[in-house]
Amino acid sequence: MKFQVVNTGLIISLLINFVISFFFVSIFVNDDALGLGITLLIFICSIGILYTSVGDWWYRKIVLNLREPNEAEARRLMPIYNEVYKRAITESPNLSKDIKLFVYDDDDINAFAIGLRTIAVHQGMLVITYEKQSRDCSHKLGCAIIKG
């Protein structure tokens, strides 16, 4: 197995969220050890759910309201996605075979990866050049590789 680069920003974010969660649990629990245990259990369960099919579905449909690309969007995005995905799978054979592309209805020029099987592009990505779309898609697949 190939060594994966650690995403320092993600680790810092998780630690900050853990500390904040512990603070709120501590308000209701007088025992620090029990509060720490409860916080840890909640945190592990929530992260575990995110990296399952149920978590992917939850974040795609409920939290972010992502949708599959319509026909015109698919004609524009899928060739780029397929090209980048093919290169990514060559570089990292352990990359999930079922990563799906979704659209986020927002005019920003951005994209993001969530869970292990979801890459979303903002609708604003449809107005930029092929090269920029390819670069952003490559970056998001890289995020999926690091998470995996």
PDB file of N, CA, C and O in Angstrom, residues 55-121:
ATOM      1  N   GLY A  55     -23.997   7.555   4.929  1.00  0.00           N
ATOM      2  CA  GLY A  55     -23.454   8.900   5.133  1.00  0.00           C
ATOM      3  C   GLY A  55     -23.323   9.666   3.834  1.00  0.00           C
ATOM      4  O   GLY A  55     -23.638  10.853   3.759  1.00  0.00           O
ATOM      5  N   ASP A  56     -22.851   8.967   2.789  1.00  0.00           N
ATOM      6  CA  ASP A  56     -22.765   9.612   1.475  1.00  0.00           C
ATOM      7  C   ASP A  56     -24.138  10.092   1.023  1.00  0.00           C
ATOM      8  O   ASP A  56     -24.297  11.220   0.575  1.00  0.00           O
ATOM      9  N   TRP A  57     -25.127   9.220   1.141  1.00  0.00           N
ATOM     10  CA  TRP A  57     -26.491   9.588   0.731  1.00  0.00           C
ATOM     11  C   TRP A  57     -26.985  10.779   1.565  1.00  0.00           C
ATOM     12  O   TRP A  57     -27.543  11.730   1.018  1.00  0.00           O
ATOM     13  N   TRP A  58     -26.776  10.716   2.880  1.00  0.00           N
ATOM     14  CA  TRP A  58     -27.245  11.767   3.775  1.00  0.00           C
ATOM     15  C   TRP A  58     -26.663  13.127   3.376  1.00  0.00           C
ATOM     16  O   TRP A  58     -27.389  14.110   3.258  1.00  0.00           O
ATOM     17  N   TYR A  59     -25.367  13.179   3.174  1.00  0.00           N
ATOM     18  CA  TYR A  59     -24.748  14.463   2.828  1.00  0.00           C
ATOM     19  C   TYR A  59     -25.110  14.903   1.416  1.00  0.00           C
ATOM     20  O   TYR A  59     -25.278  16.090   1.158  1.00  0.00           O
ATOM     21  N   ARG A  60     -25.229  13.954   0.490  1.00  0.00           N
ATOM     22  CA  ARG A  60     -25.596  14.321  -0.885  1.00  0.00           C
ATOM     23  C   ARG A  60     -27.003  14.905  -0.947  1.00  0.00           C
ATOM     24  O   ARG A  60     -27.231  15.949  -1.561  1.00  0.00           O
ATOM     25  N   LYS A  61     -27.965  14.215  -0.387  1.00  0.00           N
ATOM     26  CA  LYS A  61     -29.378  14.558  -0.577  1.00  0.00           C
ATOM     27  C   LYS A  61     -29.953  15.460   0.505  1.00  0.00           C
ATOM     28  O   LYS A  61     -30.711  16.372   0.208  1.00  0.00           O
ATOM     29  N   ILE A  62     -29.625  15.189   1.752  1.00  0.00           N
ATOM     30  CA  ILE A  62     -30.265  15.904   2.849  1.00  0.00           C
ATOM     31  C   ILE A  62     -29.485  17.167   3.233  1.00  0.00           C
ATOM     32  O   ILE A  62     -30.045  18.257   3.295  1.00  0.00           O
ATOM     33  N   VAL A  63     -28.206  17.030   3.481  1.00  0.00           N
ATOM     34  CA  VAL A  63     -27.426  18.163   3.976  1.00  0.00           C
ATOM     35  C   VAL A  63     -27.127  19.164   2.866  1.00  0.00           C
ATOM     36  O   VAL A  63     -27.344  20.365   3.018  1.00  0.00           O
ATOM     37  N   LEU A  64     -26.631  18.695   1.732  1.00  0.00           N
ATOM     38  CA  LEU A  64     -26.180  19.599   0.669  1.00  0.00           C
ATOM     39  C   LEU A  64     -27.133  19.723  -0.508  1.00  0.00           C
ATOM     40  O   LEU A  64     -26.955  20.578  -1.360  1.00  0.00           O
ATOM     41  N   ASN A  65     -28.115  18.854  -0.591  1.00  0.00           N
ATOM     42  CA  ASN A  65     -29.073  18.871  -1.694  1.00  0.00           C
ATOM     43  C   ASN A  65     -28.363  18.829  -3.050  1.00  0.00           C
ATOM     44  O   ASN A  65     -28.669  19.613  -3.956  1.00  0.00           O
ATOM     45  N   LEU A  66     -27.403  17.913  -3.178  1.00  0.00           N
ATOM     46  CA  LEU A  66     -26.697  17.742  -4.451  1.00  0.00           C
ATOM     47  C   LEU A  66     -27.603  17.017  -5.431  1.00  0.00           C
ATOM     48  O   LEU A  66     -28.510  16.290  -5.042  1.00  0.00           O
ATOM     49  N   ARG A  67     -27.327  17.208  -6.702  1.00  0.00           N
ATOM     50  CA  ARG A  67     -28.108  16.510  -7.729  1.00  0.00           C
ATOM     51  C   ARG A  67     -27.160  15.990  -8.802  1.00  0.00           C
ATOM     52  O   ARG A  67     -26.036  16.466  -8.938  1.00  0.00           O
ATOM     53  N   GLU A  68     -27.631  15.006  -9.540  1.00  0.00           N
ATOM     54  CA  GLU A  68     -26.840  14.499 -10.654  1.00  0.00           C
ATOM     55  C   GLU A  68     -26.869  15.535 -11.772  1.00  0.00           C
ATOM     56  O   GLU A  68     -27.840  16.274 -11.926  1.00  0.00           O
ATOM     57  N   PRO A  69     -25.801  15.600 -12.564  1.00  0.00           N
ATOM     58  CA  PRO A  69     -25.781  16.583 -13.657  1.00  0.00           C
ATOM     59  C   PRO A  69     -26.897  16.318 -14.661  1.00  0.00           C
ATOM     60  O   PRO A  69     -27.199  15.162 -14.974  1.00  0.00           O
ATOM     61  N   ASN A  70     -27.539  17.392 -15.147  1.00  0.00           N
ATOM     62  CA  ASN A  70     -28.527  17.207 -16.204  1.00  0.00           C
ATOM     63  C   ASN A  70     -27.781  16.875 -17.511  1.00  0.00           C
ATOM     64  O   ASN A  70     -26.563  16.831 -17.532  1.00  0.00           O
ATOM     65  N   GLU A  71     -28.516  16.685 -18.578  1.00  0.00           N
ATOM     66  CA  GLU A  71     -27.909  16.242 -19.839  1.00  0.00           C
ATOM     67  C   GLU A  71     -26.835  17.212 -20.356  1.00  0.00           C
ATOM     68  O   GLU A  71     -25.739  16.806 -20.734  1.00  0.00           O
ATOM     69  N   ALA A  72     -27.144  18.496 -20.360  1.00  0.00           N
ATOM     70  CA  ALA A  72     -26.183  19.496 -20.862  1.00  0.00           C
ATOM     71  C   ALA A  72     -24.954  19.564 -19.957  1.00  0.00           C
ATOM     72  O   ALA A  72     -23.818  19.648 -20.434  1.00  0.00           O
ATOM     73  N   GLU A  73     -25.177  19.526 -18.640  1.00  0.00           N
ATOM     74  CA  GLU A  73     -24.052  19.556 -17.702  1.00  0.00           C
ATOM     75  C   GLU A  73     -23.193  18.306 -17.840  1.00  0.00           C
ATOM     76  O   GLU A  73     -21.963  18.383 -17.800  1.00  0.00           O
ATOM     77  N   ALA A  74     -23.834  17.171 -18.013  1.00  0.00           N
ATOM     78  CA  ALA A  74     -23.097  15.913 -18.159  1.00  0.00           C
ATOM     79  C   ALA A  74     -22.224  15.936 -19.415  1.00  0.00           C
ATOM     80  O   ALA A  74     -21.083  15.457 -19.393  1.00  0.00           O
ATOM     81  N   ARG A  75     -22.752  16.494 -20.506  1.00  0.00           N
ATOM     82  CA  ARG A  75     -21.948  16.596 -21.739  1.00  0.00           C
ATOM     83  C   ARG A  75     -20.698  17.438 -21.519  1.00  0.00           C
ATOM     84  O   ARG A  75     -19.645  17.183 -22.082  1.00  0.00           O
ATOM     85  N   ARG A  76     -20.811  18.435 -20.683  1.00  0.00           N
ATOM     86  CA  ARG A  76     -19.678  19.327 -20.411  1.00  0.00           C
ATOM     87  C   ARG A  76     -18.719  18.725 -19.367  1.00  0.00           C
ATOM     88  O   ARG A  76     -17.509  18.792 -19.518  1.00  0.00           O
ATOM     89  N   LEU A  77     -19.272  18.145 -18.305  1.00  0.00           N
ATOM     90  CA  LEU A  77     -18.453  17.708 -17.180  1.00  0.00           C
ATOM     91  C   LEU A  77     -17.909  16.283 -17.277  1.00  0.00           C
ATOM     92  O   LEU A  77     -16.786  16.023 -16.833  1.00  0.00           O
ATOM     93  N   MET A  78     -18.685  15.353 -17.813  1.00  0.00           N
ATOM     94  CA  MET A  78     -18.281  13.945 -17.763  1.00  0.00           C
ATOM     95  C   MET A  78     -16.995  13.639 -18.527  1.00  0.00           C
ATOM     96  O   MET A  78     -16.179  12.846 -18.045  1.00  0.00           O
ATOM     97  N   PRO A  79     -16.756  14.227 -19.718  1.00  0.00           N
ATOM     98  CA  PRO A  79     -15.469  13.945 -20.368  1.00  0.00           C
ATOM     99  C   PRO A  79     -14.272  14.374 -19.509  1.00  0.00           C
ATOM    100  O   PRO A  79     -13.276  13.656 -19.428  1.00  0.00           O
ATOM    101  N   ILE A  80     -14.391  15.514 -18.858  1.00  0.00           N
ATOM    102  CA  ILE A  80     -13.318  15.991 -17.978  1.00  0.00           C
ATOM    103  C   ILE A  80     -13.177  15.041 -16.798  1.00  0.00           C
ATOM    104  O   ILE A  80     -12.079  14.593 -16.461  1.00  0.00           O
ATOM    105  N   TYR A  81     -14.302  14.734 -16.155  1.00  0.00           N
ATOM    106  CA  TYR A  81     -14.290  13.850 -14.989  1.00  0.00           C
ATOM    107  C   TYR A  81     -13.691  12.490 -15.351  1.00  0.00           C
ATOM    108  O   TYR A  81     -12.831  11.978 -14.632  1.00  0.00           O
ATOM    109  N   ASN A  82     -14.130  11.907 -16.462  1.00  0.00           N
ATOM    110  CA  ASN A  82     -13.636  10.588 -16.860  1.00  0.00           C
ATOM    111  C   ASN A  82     -12.139  10.603 -17.145  1.00  0.00           C
ATOM    112  O   ASN A  82     -11.411   9.682 -16.772  1.00  0.00           O
ATOM    113  N   GLU A  83     -11.667  11.659 -17.798  1.00  0.00           N
ATOM    114  CA  GLU A  83     -10.238  11.774 -18.104  1.00  0.00           C
ATOM    115  C   GLU A  83      -9.411  11.872 -16.822  1.00  0.00           C
ATOM    116  O   GLU A  83      -8.410  11.175 -16.651  1.00  0.00           O
ATOM    117  N   VAL A  84      -9.844  12.728 -15.928  1.00  0.00           N
ATOM    118  CA  VAL A  84      -9.124  12.926 -14.670  1.00  0.00           C
ATOM    119  C   VAL A  84      -9.197  11.671 -13.802  1.00  0.00           C
ATOM    120  O   VAL A  84      -8.212  11.250 -13.192  1.00  0.00           O
ATOM    121  N   TYR A  85     -10.359  11.049 -13.760  1.00  0.00           N
ATOM    122  CA  TYR A  85     -10.536   9.833 -12.964  1.00  0.00           C
ATOM    123  C   TYR A  85      -9.630   8.717 -13.473  1.00  0.00           C
ATOM    124  O   TYR A  85      -9.022   7.986 -12.686  1.00  0.00           O
ATOM    125  N   LYS A  86      -9.516   8.601 -14.787  1.00  0.00           N
ATOM    126  CA  LYS A  86      -8.651   7.574 -15.379  1.00  0.00           C
ATOM    127  C   LYS A  86      -7.194   7.785 -14.949  1.00  0.00           C
ATOM    128  O   LYS A  86      -6.492   6.836 -14.598  1.00  0.00           O
ATOM    129  N   ARG A  87      -6.743   9.042 -14.974  1.00  0.00           N
ATOM    130  CA  ARG A  87      -5.376   9.346 -14.522  1.00  0.00           C
ATOM    131  C   ARG A  87      -5.222   9.059 -13.031  1.00  0.00           C
ATOM    132  O   ARG A  87      -4.207   8.515 -12.592  1.00  0.00           O
ATOM    133  N   ALA A  88      -6.226   9.415 -12.241  1.00  0.00           N
ATOM    134  CA  ALA A  88      -6.153   9.224 -10.788  1.00  0.00           C
ATOM    135  C   ALA A  88      -6.097   7.752 -10.422  1.00  0.00           C
ATOM    136  O   ALA A  88      -5.336   7.354  -9.538  1.00  0.00           O
ATOM    137  N   ILE A  89      -6.881   6.928 -11.093  1.00  0.00           N
ATOM    138  CA  ILE A  89      -6.914   5.496 -10.785  1.00  0.00           C
ATOM    139  C   ILE A  89      -5.590   4.835 -11.176  1.00  0.00           C
ATOM    140  O   ILE A  89      -5.155   3.879 -10.540  1.00  0.00           O
ATOM    141  N   THR A  90      -4.916   5.394 -12.186  1.00  0.00           N
ATOM    142  CA  THR A  90      -3.593   4.890 -12.572  1.00  0.00           C
ATOM    143  C   THR A  90      -2.581   5.202 -11.474  1.00  0.00           C
ATOM    144  O   THR A  90      -1.747   4.364 -11.135  1.00  0.00           O
ATOM    145  N   GLU A  91      -2.654   6.405 -10.927  1.00  0.00           N
ATOM    146  CA  GLU A  91      -1.727   6.832  -9.868  1.00  0.00           C
ATOM    147  C   GLU A  91      -2.031   6.179  -8.522  1.00  0.00           C
ATOM    148  O   GLU A  91      -1.127   5.937  -7.737  1.00  0.00           O
ATOM    149  N   SER A  92      -3.287   5.935  -8.244  1.00  0.00           N
ATOM    150  CA  SER A  92      -3.693   5.373  -6.958  1.00  0.00           C
ATOM    151  C   SER A  92      -4.719   4.263  -7.187  1.00  0.00           C
ATOM    152  O   SER A  92      -5.926   4.490  -7.136  1.00  0.00           O
ATOM    153  N   PRO A  93      -4.248   3.036  -7.435  1.00  0.00           N
ATOM    154  CA  PRO A  93      -5.148   1.928  -7.761  1.00  0.00           C
ATOM    155  C   PRO A  93      -6.172   1.607  -6.677  1.00  0.00           C
ATOM    156  O   PRO A  93      -7.185   0.983  -6.958  1.00  0.00           O
ATOM    157  N   ASN A  94      -5.939   2.041  -5.443  1.00  0.00           N
ATOM    158  CA  ASN A  94      -6.889   1.781  -4.358  1.00  0.00           C
ATOM    159  C   ASN A  94      -8.053   2.765  -4.332  1.00  0.00           C
ATOM    160  O   ASN A  94      -8.943   2.649  -3.500  1.00  0.00           O
ATOM    161  N   LEU A  95      -8.035   3.733  -5.228  1.00  0.00           N
ATOM    162  CA  LEU A  95      -9.120   4.717  -5.299  1.00  0.00           C
ATOM    163  C   LEU A  95     -10.442   4.001  -5.569  1.00  0.00           C
ATOM    164  O   LEU A  95     -10.508   3.085  -6.382  1.00  0.00           O
ATOM    165  N   SER A  96     -11.466   4.419  -4.867  1.00  0.00           N
ATOM    166  CA  SER A  96     -12.784   3.801  -5.012  1.00  0.00           C
ATOM    167  C   SER A  96     -13.228   3.792  -6.474  1.00  0.00           C
ATOM    168  O   SER A  96     -13.033   4.757  -7.207  1.00  0.00           O
ATOM    169  N   LYS A  97     -13.846   2.699  -6.875  1.00  0.00           N
ATOM    170  CA  LYS A  97     -14.318   2.551  -8.252  1.00  0.00           C
ATOM    171  C   LYS A  97     -15.692   3.190  -8.457  1.00  0.00           C
ATOM    172  O   LYS A  97     -16.180   3.270  -9.571  1.00  0.00           O
ATOM    173  N   ASP A  98     -16.308   3.620  -7.381  1.00  0.00           N
ATOM    174  CA  ASP A  98     -17.674   4.155  -7.516  1.00  0.00           C
ATOM    175  C   ASP A  98     -17.814   5.602  -7.040  1.00  0.00           C
ATOM    176  O   ASP A  98     -18.815   5.985  -6.454  1.00  0.00           O
ATOM    177  N   ILE A  99     -16.811   6.431  -7.317  1.00  0.00           N
ATOM    178  CA  ILE A  99     -16.921   7.859  -7.025  1.00  0.00           C
ATOM    179  C   ILE A  99     -17.867   8.479  -8.043  1.00  0.00           C
ATOM    180  O   ILE A  99     -17.744   8.237  -9.234  1.00  0.00           O
ATOM    181  N   LYS A 100     -18.811   9.255  -7.543  1.00  0.00           N
ATOM    182  CA  LYS A 100     -19.813   9.852  -8.430  1.00  0.00           C
ATOM    183  C   LYS A 100     -19.687  11.367  -8.434  1.00  0.00           C
ATOM    184  O   LYS A 100     -19.297  11.985  -7.452  1.00  0.00           O
ATOM    185  N   LEU A 101     -20.062  11.939  -9.553  1.00  0.00           N
ATOM    186  CA  LEU A 101     -20.014  13.388  -9.740  1.00  0.00           C
ATOM    187  C   LEU A 101     -21.415  13.969  -9.571  1.00  0.00           C
ATOM    188  O   LEU A 101     -22.376  13.459 -10.147  1.00  0.00           O
ATOM    189  N   PHE A 102     -21.509  15.038  -8.782  1.00  0.00           N
ATOM    190  CA  PHE A 102     -22.774  15.711  -8.536  1.00  0.00           C
ATOM    191  C   PHE A 102     -22.611  17.200  -8.773  1.00  0.00           C
ATOM    192  O   PHE A 102     -21.502  17.716  -8.846  1.00  0.00           O
ATOM    193  N   VAL A 103     -23.739  17.881  -8.860  1.00  0.00           N
ATOM    194  CA  VAL A 103     -23.747  19.335  -9.057  1.00  0.00           C
ATOM    195  C   VAL A 103     -24.378  19.983  -7.835  1.00  0.00           C
ATOM    196  O   VAL A 103     -25.396  19.514  -7.311  1.00  0.00           O
ATOM    197  N   TYR A 104     -23.736  21.058  -7.391  1.00  0.00           N
ATOM    198  CA  TYR A 104     -24.243  21.869  -6.290  1.00  0.00           C
ATOM    199  C   TYR A 104     -24.750  23.171  -6.903  1.00  0.00           C
ATOM    200  O   TYR A 104     -24.009  23.879  -7.578  1.00  0.00           O
ATOM    201  N   ASP A 105     -26.018  23.470  -6.694  1.00  0.00           N
ATOM    202  CA  ASP A 105     -26.643  24.638  -7.316  1.00  0.00           C
ATOM    203  C   ASP A 105     -26.196  25.930  -6.641  1.00  0.00           C
ATOM    204  O   ASP A 105     -26.847  26.448  -5.732  1.00  0.00           O
ATOM    205  N   ASP A 106     -25.073  26.421  -7.102  1.00  0.00           N
ATOM    206  CA  ASP A 106     -24.478  27.640  -6.570  1.00  0.00           C
ATOM    207  C   ASP A 106     -23.600  28.221  -7.667  1.00  0.00           C
ATOM    208  O   ASP A 106     -22.961  27.482  -8.405  1.00  0.00           O
ATOM    209  N   ASP A 107     -23.559  29.532  -7.800  1.00  0.00           N
ATOM    210  CA  ASP A 107     -22.818  30.161  -8.885  1.00  0.00           C
ATOM    211  C   ASP A 107     -21.324  30.313  -8.621  1.00  0.00           C
ATOM    212  O   ASP A 107     -20.593  30.797  -9.482  1.00  0.00           O
ATOM    213  N   ASP A 108     -20.855  29.909  -7.439  1.00  0.00           N
ATOM    214  CA  ASP A 108     -19.417  29.977  -7.163  1.00  0.00           C
ATOM    215  C   ASP A 108     -18.653  29.077  -8.122  1.00  0.00           C
ATOM    216  O   ASP A 108     -19.177  28.092  -8.642  1.00  0.00           O
ATOM    217  N   ILE A 109     -17.403  29.425  -8.341  1.00  0.00           N
ATOM    218  CA  ILE A 109     -16.518  28.579  -9.149  1.00  0.00           C
ATOM    219  C   ILE A 109     -15.705  27.770  -8.161  1.00  0.00           C
ATOM    220  O   ILE A 109     -14.666  28.218  -7.670  1.00  0.00           O
ATOM    221  N   ASN A 110     -16.229  26.578  -7.849  1.00  0.00           N
ATOM    222  CA  ASN A 110     -15.608  25.757  -6.823  1.00  0.00           C
ATOM    223  C   ASN A 110     -16.065  24.315  -6.996  1.00  0.00           C
ATOM    224  O   ASN A 110     -16.989  24.030  -7.760  1.00  0.00           O
ATOM    225  N   ALA A 111     -15.410  23.433  -6.278  1.00  0.00           N
ATOM    226  CA  ALA A 111     -15.781  22.024  -6.242  1.00  0.00           C
ATOM    227  C   ALA A 111     -15.353  21.483  -4.888  1.00  0.00           C
ATOM    228  O   ALA A 111     -14.541  22.102  -4.196  1.00  0.00           O
ATOM    229  N   PHE A 112     -15.903  20.346  -4.494  1.00  0.00           N
ATOM    230  CA  PHE A 112     -15.515  19.763  -3.212  1.00  0.00           C
ATOM    231  C   PHE A 112     -15.751  18.257  -3.240  1.00  0.00           C
ATOM    232  O   PHE A 112     -16.493  17.736  -4.059  1.00  0.00           O
ATOM    233  N   ALA A 113     -15.060  17.581  -2.320  1.00  0.00           N
ATOM    234  CA  ALA A 113     -15.224  16.142  -2.143  1.00  0.00           C
ATOM    235  C   ALA A 113     -15.766  15.918  -0.742  1.00  0.00           C
ATOM    236  O   ALA A 113     -15.355  16.576   0.208  1.00  0.00           O
ATOM    237  N   ILE A 114     -16.720  14.993  -0.619  1.00  0.00           N
ATOM    238  CA  ILE A 114     -17.214  14.609   0.697  1.00  0.00           C
ATOM    239  C   ILE A 114     -17.229  13.095   0.773  1.00  0.00           C
ATOM    240  O   ILE A 114     -17.394  12.412  -0.237  1.00  0.00           O
ATOM    241  N   GLY A 115     -17.063  12.591   1.971  1.00  0.00           N
ATOM    242  CA  GLY A 115     -17.033  11.148   2.127  1.00  0.00           C
ATOM    243  C   GLY A 115     -15.948  10.535   1.267  1.00  0.00           C
ATOM    244  O   GLY A 115     -14.913  11.144   1.008  1.00  0.00           O
ATOM    245  N   LEU A 116     -16.190   9.322   0.820  1.00  0.00           N
ATOM    246  CA  LEU A 116     -15.217   8.618  -0.023  1.00  0.00           C
ATOM    247  C   LEU A 116     -15.681   8.447  -1.451  1.00  0.00           C
ATOM    248  O   LEU A 116     -14.923   7.997  -2.297  1.00  0.00           O
ATOM    249  N   ARG A 117     -16.945   8.799  -1.735  1.00  0.00           N
ATOM    250  CA  ARG A 117     -17.488   8.498  -3.054  1.00  0.00           C
ATOM    251  C   ARG A 117     -18.245   9.653  -3.692  1.00  0.00           C
ATOM    252  O   ARG A 117     -19.060   9.436  -4.570  1.00  0.00           O
ATOM    253  N   THR A 118     -17.986  10.885  -3.274  1.00  0.00           N
ATOM    254  CA  THR A 118     -18.740  12.010  -3.810  1.00  0.00           C
ATOM    255  C   THR A 118     -17.825  13.170  -4.162  1.00  0.00           C
ATOM    256  O   THR A 118     -17.060  13.629  -3.323  1.00  0.00           O
ATOM    257  N   ILE A 119     -17.928  13.615  -5.400  1.00  0.00           N
ATOM    258  CA  ILE A 119     -17.296  14.850  -5.826  1.00  0.00           C
ATOM    259  C   ILE A 119     -18.414  15.726  -6.372  1.00  0.00           C
ATOM    260  O   ILE A 119     -19.245  15.274  -7.154  1.00  0.00           O
ATOM    261  N   ALA A 120     -18.437  16.973  -5.926  1.00  0.00           N
ATOM    262  CA  ALA A 120     -19.478  17.895  -6.372  1.00  0.00           C
ATOM    263  C   ALA A 120     -18.833  19.134  -6.967  1.00  0.00           C
ATOM    264  O   ALA A 120     -17.826  19.621  -6.472  1.00  0.00           O
ATOM    265  N   VAL A 121     -19.419  19.611  -8.025  1.00  0.00           N
ATOM    266  CA  VAL A 121     -18.968  20.857  -8.631  1.00  0.00           C
ATOM    267  C   VAL A 121     -20.095  21.876  -8.492  1.00  0.00           C
ATOM    268  O   VAL A 121     -21.264  21.550  -8.625  1.00  0.00           O
TER     269      VAL A 121
END
